[in-house]
CSV table of C-alpha atoms in Angstrom, one decimal:
chain,number,residue,atom,x,y,z
A,1,MET,CA,66.8,56.5,130.0
A,2,THR,CA,63.1,57.0,130.8
A,3,ALA,CA,60.3,55.9,128.5
A,4,HIS,CA,59.6,59.5,127.5
A,5,SER,CA,63.3,60.3,126.8
A,6,ALA,CA,63.6,57.1,124.8
A,7,ILE,CA,60.7,58.2,122.6
A,8,GLU,CA,62.2,61.6,122.1
A,9,ALA,CA,65.6,60.1,121.1
A,10,SER,CA,64.1,57.5,118.8
A,11,PRO,CA,63.2,57.7,115.1
A,12,LEU,CA,59.5,57.7,116.1
A,13,VAL,CA,59.6,61.5,116.4
A,14,ALA,CA,61.4,62.0,113.1
A,15,HIS,CA,59.2,59.9,110.8
A,16,GLY,CA,56.1,57.9,110.8
A,17,GLY,CA,56.0,54.2,110.1
A,18,ARG,CA,58.8,53.1,112.4
A,19,LEU,CA,57.1,50.0,113.8
A,20,ASP,CA,60.5,48.3,114.4
A,21,ALA,CA,61.5,51.1,116.8
A,22,ALA,CA,58.0,51.0,118.4
A,23,ARG,CA,58.3,47.3,119.0
A,24,ARG,CA,61.6,47.7,120.7
A,25,LEU,CA,60.3,50.5,123.0
A,26,PHE,CA,57.1,48.8,123.8
A,27,PRO,CA,57.8,45.1,123.7
A,28,ASP,CA,54.7,44.1,125.6
A,29,ALA,CA,52.3,45.9,123.4
A,30,PRO,CA,49.5,43.8,122.0
A,31,GLN,CA,49.7,42.5,118.5
A,32,PRO,CA,49.1,43.3,115.8
A,33,TRP,CA,50.2,46.9,115.9
A,34,ILE,CA,47.9,49.5,114.4
A,35,ASP,CA,50.1,52.0,112.6
A,36,LEU,CA,48.4,55.4,112.5
A,37,SER,CA,51.8,57.2,112.3
A,38,THR,CA,51.7,57.7,108.5
A,39,GLY,CA,49.5,59.6,106.1
A,40,VAL,CA,49.0,56.6,103.9
A,41,ASN,CA,45.6,55.4,102.6
A,42,PRO,CA,44.8,52.3,104.5
A,43,ARG,CA,42.8,50.9,101.6
A,44,ALA,CA,45.6,50.2,99.1
A,45,TYR,CA,45.0,50.1,95.3
A,46,PRO,CA,44.4,46.5,94.4
A,47,LEU,CA,47.6,45.1,92.8
A,48,PRO,CA,47.1,43.9,89.3
A,49,PRO,CA,48.7,40.6,88.1
A,50,LEU,CA,52.0,41.3,86.5
A,51,ALA,CA,53.8,39.6,83.7
A,52,ASP,CA,57.0,37.8,84.5
A,53,GLU,CA,59.0,40.1,82.2
A,54,VAL,CA,58.2,43.0,84.5
A,55,PHE,CA,60.6,41.4,87.0
A,56,THR,CA,63.0,39.6,84.6
A,57,ARG,CA,63.8,42.3,82.1
A,58,LEU,CA,65.0,45.9,82.4
A,59,PRO,CA,62.2,48.4,81.9
A,60,ASP,CA,61.8,49.6,78.3
A,61,ASP,CA,60.8,52.9,76.8
A,62,ASP,CA,57.2,51.8,76.3
A,63,ALA,CA,56.8,51.2,80.0
A,64,PHE,CA,58.1,54.6,80.9
A,65,ALA,CA,55.9,56.2,78.2
A,66,ALA,CA,52.8,54.5,79.7
A,67,LEU,CA,53.6,55.8,83.1
A,68,ASP,CA,54.3,59.3,81.7
A,69,GLY,CA,50.9,59.4,80.0
A,70,ALA,CA,49.0,58.2,83.0
A,71,ALA,CA,50.8,60.6,85.4
A,72,ARG,CA,50.5,63.5,83.0
A,73,LYS,CA,46.7,63.1,82.8
A,74,ALA,CA,46.1,62.3,86.5
A,75,TYR,CA,48.1,65.3,87.6
A,76,GLY,CA,46.9,67.7,84.9
A,77,ALA,CA,50.5,68.5,83.7
A,78,PRO,CA,50.6,70.6,80.5
A,79,ALA,CA,52.3,69.5,77.3
A,80,GLY,CA,55.2,71.8,77.9
A,81,ALA,CA,56.1,70.3,81.2
A,82,ASP,CA,58.3,67.3,82.0
A,83,VAL,CA,57.0,64.6,84.3
A,84,VAL,CA,60.1,63.0,85.8
A,85,PRO,CA,59.5,59.7,87.7
A,86,GLY,CA,61.7,58.6,90.5
A,87,GLY,CA,61.9,56.5,93.7
A,88,GLY,CA,59.3,58.5,95.7
A,89,ALA,CA,58.9,62.2,96.4
A,90,GLN,CA,61.7,61.8,99.0
A,91,ALA,CA,64.2,60.9,96.3
A,92,PHE,CA,63.6,64.3,94.7
A,93,ILE,CA,63.7,66.1,98.1
A,94,GLN,CA,67.2,64.8,98.5
A,95,MET,CA,68.2,65.3,94.9
A,96,LEU,CA,67.1,68.9,94.3
A,97,PRO,CA,69.8,70.5,96.5
A,98,ARG,CA,72.4,68.7,94.5
A,99,VAL,CA,71.0,69.4,91.1
A,100,PHE,CA,70.0,73.0,91.8
A,101,PRO,CA,72.3,74.2,94.5
A,102,ALA,CA,71.5,77.4,96.4
A,103,LYS,CA,73.0,79.6,99.1
A,104,ARG,CA,69.8,80.7,100.8
A,105,VAL,CA,66.6,78.6,101.1
A,106,ALA,CA,63.4,79.7,102.7
A,107,ILE,CA,60.8,77.1,103.8
A,108,LEU,CA,57.2,77.9,104.7
A,109,GLY,CA,56.9,76.2,108.0
A,110,PHE,CA,56.2,74.5,110.4
A,111,THR,CA,56.4,71.6,108.0
A,112,TYR,CA,58.0,68.3,106.9
A,113,ALA,CA,61.6,68.4,108.2
A,114,GLU,CA,63.3,66.6,105.4
A,115,HIS,CA,63.3,69.7,103.2
A,116,ALA,CA,65.3,71.7,105.6
A,117,ALA,CA,67.6,68.8,106.5
A,118,CYS,CA,68.5,68.1,102.8
A,119,TRP,CA,69.2,71.7,101.9
A,120,ALA,CA,71.3,72.2,105.0
A,121,ALA,CA,73.3,69.1,104.3
A,122,MET,CA,74.4,70.7,101.1
A,123,GLY,CA,75.6,73.9,102.9
A,124,ALA,CA,72.6,76.2,102.2
A,125,GLN,CA,71.4,78.7,104.8
A,126,VAL,CA,67.9,77.5,105.6
A,127,ASP,CA,65.3,79.8,107.1
A,128,THR,CA,61.8,78.7,108.2
A,129,VAL,CA,59.4,81.6,107.4
A,130,GLU,CA,55.8,82.2,108.2
A,131,THR,CA,54.6,84.1,105.2
A,132,LEU,CA,54.7,83.7,101.4
A,133,ASP,CA,56.2,87.2,101.1
A,134,ALA,CA,59.2,86.0,103.1
A,135,LEU,CA,60.1,83.5,100.4
A,136,ALA,CA,60.9,86.2,97.9
A,137,GLY,CA,64.4,87.0,99.0
A,138,ALA,CA,65.6,83.4,98.9
A,139,ASP,CA,67.3,81.6,96.0
A,140,VAL,CA,65.0,78.6,96.6
A,141,GLY,CA,61.6,78.6,98.3
A,142,VAL,CA,59.7,75.5,99.5
A,143,ILE,CA,56.0,75.2,100.1
A,144,VAL,CA,54.4,71.9,101.3
A,145,ASN,CA,50.8,72.1,100.0
A,146,PRO,CA,48.7,70.8,101.6
A,147,ASN,CA,51.0,71.1,104.5
A,148,ASN,CA,52.3,68.2,106.5
A,149,PRO,CA,51.3,68.0,109.4
A,150,ASP,CA,48.6,70.6,109.8
A,151,GLY,CA,47.0,70.5,106.3
A,152,ARG,CA,47.4,74.3,105.7
A,153,SER,CA,46.5,75.0,102.1
A,154,VAL,CA,47.8,77.7,99.9
A,155,ALA,CA,45.8,78.8,96.9
A,156,PRO,CA,47.3,78.2,93.4
A,157,GLN,CA,47.2,81.9,92.5
A,158,ASP,CA,49.0,82.8,95.7
A,159,ILE,CA,51.7,80.3,94.9
A,160,LEU,CA,52.1,81.7,91.4
A,161,SER,CA,52.3,85.2,92.9
A,162,ALA,CA,55.1,84.0,95.2
A,163,ALA,CA,56.9,82.4,92.2
A,164,ALA,CA,56.9,85.5,90.1
A,165,PRO,CA,59.6,87.6,91.8
A,166,MET,CA,61.7,84.4,92.2
A,167,SER,CA,61.4,83.8,88.5
A,168,GLN,CA,62.7,87.3,87.7
A,169,ARG,CA,65.9,86.5,89.6
A,170,GLY,CA,66.3,83.0,88.3
A,171,GLY,CA,65.1,81.5,91.6
A,172,LEU,CA,63.2,78.3,92.2
A,173,LEU,CA,60.0,77.6,94.0
A,174,ILE,CA,59.5,73.9,95.1
A,175,VAL,CA,55.9,72.9,95.8
A,176,ASP,CA,55.6,69.6,97.6
A,177,GLU,CA,52.1,68.2,96.7
A,178,SER,CA,52.6,64.8,98.3
A,179,PHE,CA,49.1,64.9,99.8
A,180,MET,CA,47.3,66.6,96.9
A,181,ASP,CA,45.8,63.7,95.1
A,182,PHE,CA,42.3,64.0,96.6
A,183,THR,CA,42.1,67.8,96.2
A,184,PRO,CA,43.4,68.3,92.6
A,185,GLU,CA,41.7,71.6,92.2
A,186,ALA,CA,44.3,73.1,94.6
A,187,SER,CA,47.3,71.8,92.6
A,188,VAL,CA,49.7,74.0,90.6
A,189,ALA,CA,50.7,71.0,88.5
A,190,ARG,CA,49.0,72.6,85.5
A,191,PHE,CA,51.6,75.4,85.6
A,192,ALA,CA,54.6,73.1,85.9
A,193,GLN,CA,56.1,74.3,82.6
A,194,ASN,CA,57.0,77.5,84.5
A,195,GLU,CA,60.8,77.6,84.7
A,196,SER,CA,60.6,78.8,88.3
A,197,LEU,CA,58.4,75.9,89.6
A,198,VAL,CA,59.2,72.3,90.5
A,199,VAL,CA,56.1,70.4,91.7
A,200,LEU,CA,56.6,67.1,93.6
A,201,ARG,CA,54.0,64.4,93.7
A,202,SER,CA,53.9,61.2,95.8
A,203,PHE,CA,52.3,58.0,94.5
A,204,GLY,CA,52.4,55.8,97.6
A,205,LYS,CA,50.3,57.9,100.0
A,206,ALA,CA,47.0,58.2,98.2
A,207,TYR,CA,47.3,54.8,96.6
A,208,GLY,CA,48.3,53.1,99.8
A,209,LEU,CA,51.5,51.6,98.3
A,210,PRO,CA,54.5,53.5,99.8
A,211,GLY,CA,56.7,50.4,99.6
A,212,LEU,CA,56.5,50.7,95.8
A,213,ARG,CA,58.7,53.9,96.0
A,214,LEU,CA,57.3,56.0,93.2
A,215,GLY,CA,57.0,59.7,92.9
A,216,PHE,CA,57.3,62.5,90.4
A,217,ALA,CA,58.8,65.9,89.8
A,218,LEU,CA,56.8,68.1,87.4
A,219,CYS,CA,58.9,70.9,86.0
A,220,SER,CA,60.1,72.7,82.8
A,221,ARG,CA,61.8,70.5,80.2
A,222,ALA,CA,65.2,72.1,81.0
A,223,ARG,CA,65.0,71.3,84.7
A,224,GLY,CA,63.6,67.9,83.9
A,225,ALA,CA,66.6,67.1,81.7
A,226,LYS,CA,68.9,67.9,84.6
A,227,LEU,CA,66.9,65.7,87.0
A,228,ARG,CA,66.8,62.8,84.6
A,229,ALA,CA,70.6,63.0,84.1
A,230,ALA,CA,71.1,62.9,87.9
A,231,LEU,CA,68.8,59.9,88.2
A,232,GLY,CA,70.4,57.9,85.5
A,233,PRO,CA,68.7,55.2,83.5
A,234,TRP,CA,66.0,52.8,84.9
A,235,ALA,CA,65.3,55.1,87.9
A,236,VAL,CA,62.0,53.3,88.4
A,237,SER,CA,61.6,49.5,88.7
A,238,GLY,CA,59.5,47.5,86.3
A,239,PRO,CA,56.8,46.7,88.9
A,240,ALA,CA,56.5,50.3,89.9
A,241,LEU,CA,56.1,51.4,86.3
A,242,ALA,CA,53.4,48.8,85.6
A,243,ILE,CA,51.4,49.3,88.8
A,244,GLY,CA,51.8,53.1,88.7
A,245,ALA,CA,50.5,53.4,85.1
A,246,ARG,CA,47.5,51.2,85.9
A,247,ALA,CA,46.6,53.0,89.1
A,248,LEU,CA,47.1,56.5,87.9
A,249,ALA,CA,44.8,55.8,84.9
A,250,ASP,CA,42.0,54.6,87.2
A,251,GLN,CA,40.0,57.8,87.8
A,252,ALA,CA,37.0,55.8,89.2
A,253,TRP,CA,39.2,54.2,92.0
A,254,ARG,CA,40.7,57.6,92.9
A,255,THR,CA,37.3,59.2,93.2
A,256,GLY,CA,36.0,56.5,95.4
A,257,ALA,CA,39.1,56.5,97.5
A,258,ALA,CA,38.8,60.3,98.1
A,259,ARG,CA,35.2,59.9,99.2
A,260,ALA,CA,36.0,57.0,101.6
A,261,CYS,CA,39.0,58.8,103.1
A,262,ALA,CA,37.0,62.0,103.6
A,263,GLY,CA,34.4,60.0,105.5
A,264,ASP,CA,37.0,58.3,107.7
A,265,ALA,CA,38.7,61.7,108.4
A,266,ALA,CA,35.4,63.1,109.7
A,267,ARG,CA,34.8,59.9,111.8
A,268,LEU,CA,38.3,60.3,113.2
A,269,ASP,CA,37.7,63.9,114.1
A,270,ALA,CA,34.6,63.0,116.0
A,271,LEU,CA,36.5,60.3,117.9
A,272,LEU,CA,39.4,62.5,118.8
A,273,THR,CA,37.1,65.4,119.9
A,274,GLN,CA,35.2,63.0,122.2
A,275,ALA,CA,38.6,62.2,123.8
A,276,ARG,CA,39.2,65.9,124.4
A,277,PHE,CA,41.6,66.5,121.6
A,278,GLN,CA,41.4,69.7,119.7
A,279,ILE,CA,41.5,69.2,115.9
A,280,VAL,CA,44.3,71.5,114.6
A,281,GLY,CA,43.9,70.4,111.0
A,282,GLY,CA,45.1,67.8,108.5
A,283,THR,CA,44.1,66.3,105.2
A,284,THR,CA,41.7,63.4,104.3
A,285,LEU,CA,44.7,61.0,104.9
A,286,PHE,CA,45.6,62.2,108.4
A,287,ARG,CA,44.4,64.4,111.2
A,288,LEU,CA,46.4,66.6,113.5
A,289,ALA,CA,45.2,67.0,117.1
A,290,ALA,CA,46.3,68.9,120.1
A,291,ARG,CA,46.1,68.0,123.8
A,292,SER,CA,48.2,68.9,126.8
A,293,HIS,CA,50.8,66.3,127.6
A,294,ALA,CA,50.3,64.7,124.1
A,295,SER,CA,53.6,62.8,124.6
A,296,ARG,CA,52.0,60.9,127.4
A,297,CYS,CA,49.1,60.0,125.2
A,298,PHE,CA,51.5,58.8,122.6
A,299,ALA,CA,53.2,56.5,125.1
A,300,TYR,CA,49.8,55.3,126.4
A,301,LEU,CA,48.5,54.5,123.0
A,302,ALA,CA,51.8,52.8,122.0
A,303,ALA,CA,51.7,50.6,125.0
A,304,ARG,CA,48.4,49.4,123.6
A,305,GLY,CA,49.8,48.7,120.2
A,306,ILE,CA,48.7,51.9,118.5
A,307,LEU,CA,51.4,54.0,116.9
A,308,THR,CA,50.7,57.7,116.3
A,309,ARG,CA,53.1,60.5,115.2
A,310,GLY,CA,54.6,62.8,117.7
A,311,PHE,CA,56.6,66.0,117.2
A,312,ALA,CA,59.5,67.0,119.4
A,313,GLU,CA,59.0,70.6,118.3
A,314,ARG,CA,55.3,70.6,119.1
A,315,PRO,CA,54.9,68.5,122.3
A,316,ASP,CA,51.1,69.0,122.4
A,317,TRP,CA,50.5,67.7,118.9
A,318,LEU,CA,49.8,64.1,117.7
A,319,ARG,CA,49.0,63.2,114.2
A,320,PHE,CA,46.7,60.3,113.5
A,321,GLY,CA,46.4,58.4,110.3
A,322,LEU,CA,43.2,56.5,109.3
A,323,PRO,CA,42.5,53.2,110.9
A,324,PRO,CA,42.4,50.4,108.3
A,325,ASN,CA,39.4,48.4,109.5
A,326,GLU,CA,36.6,48.1,112.0
A,327,SER,CA,38.8,46.2,114.5
A,328,ALA,CA,41.3,49.0,114.4
A,329,TRP,CA,38.6,51.6,114.9
A,330,ALA,CA,37.3,49.7,117.9
A,331,ARG,CA,40.8,49.4,119.5
A,332,LEU,CA,41.5,53.0,119.0
A,333,ALA,CA,38.1,54.0,120.5
A,334,ALA,CA,38.6,51.8,123.5
A,335,ALA,CA,42.2,53.2,124.1
A,336,LEU,CA,41.0,56.8,123.7
A,337,GLU,CA,38.2,56.3,126.2
A,338,SER,CA,40.7,55.3,128.9
A,339,VAL,CA,43.6,57.6,128.0
A,340,ASP,CA,43.0,59.9,131.0
A,341,GLY,CA,42.7,57.1,133.6
A,342,GLY,CA,45.1,54.6,132.2
């Protein structure tokens, strides 16, 4: 198997963050690796000291209530909505097809592949569509907003307009807002009491703590009850409850992080443009760039210990996360300078 075919067959093209696979494919790459393959804030929320009982006791109702209050305020959820915590947005992506089964699912694409995979695994007919109007005939529609990987943004009013005909037929519109934290004005979380909406939020991306495994489904009380029953008791660990409640209540940190990431995104755009990439889009946590033979650039950067995110379906695309420090910025700049002649 050639290096390029090995990359295509590896988990590297299915998900970001697979440093174990990258190390196996590129054993001579310099250390430490710079992981730019995920859309995770490289400046993590500072972990607070935690009481021993967070680890030694099962989480109690007060801990869940504290997280609920912080998440409800941070996301702007209305009083009539349920805010269901779970083990990351991915946990809900996999759970929704089991809790709310459907025959036909339409997904606004090209987007995060796990939505289609999870619905198809439960026997649904899954169609990738290009317009909001094309969602109307499905039992379930899925919109990733802002979109991963190109950052496409759908206005809240347009999402509500798409949900209206689905609501009349008892359908469901899932809005995955995993990358919404730094652009809250575009969120539909404030309409989450709507019976036809389920809004997904990820904690780990904006707060730089994906290993904590925390996410939320915002929805009507009736749908929330079904999700909670499927999750069972203690669906979130004590440390995740404590850290999540503290971080979500910290508006000042979130404002500063949004500003810092926006500056880094602009800096990354300039660096990639200088290396003859075309900026396709992205969010303040990642940038999507196009270049002919991008898979070769992927391999060239990986051989230098820099992991990006490739797409088998879009061979000219690479997604770049934000470098974590000045050393990483310097290594990326040096690698991009020589990417054509290396």
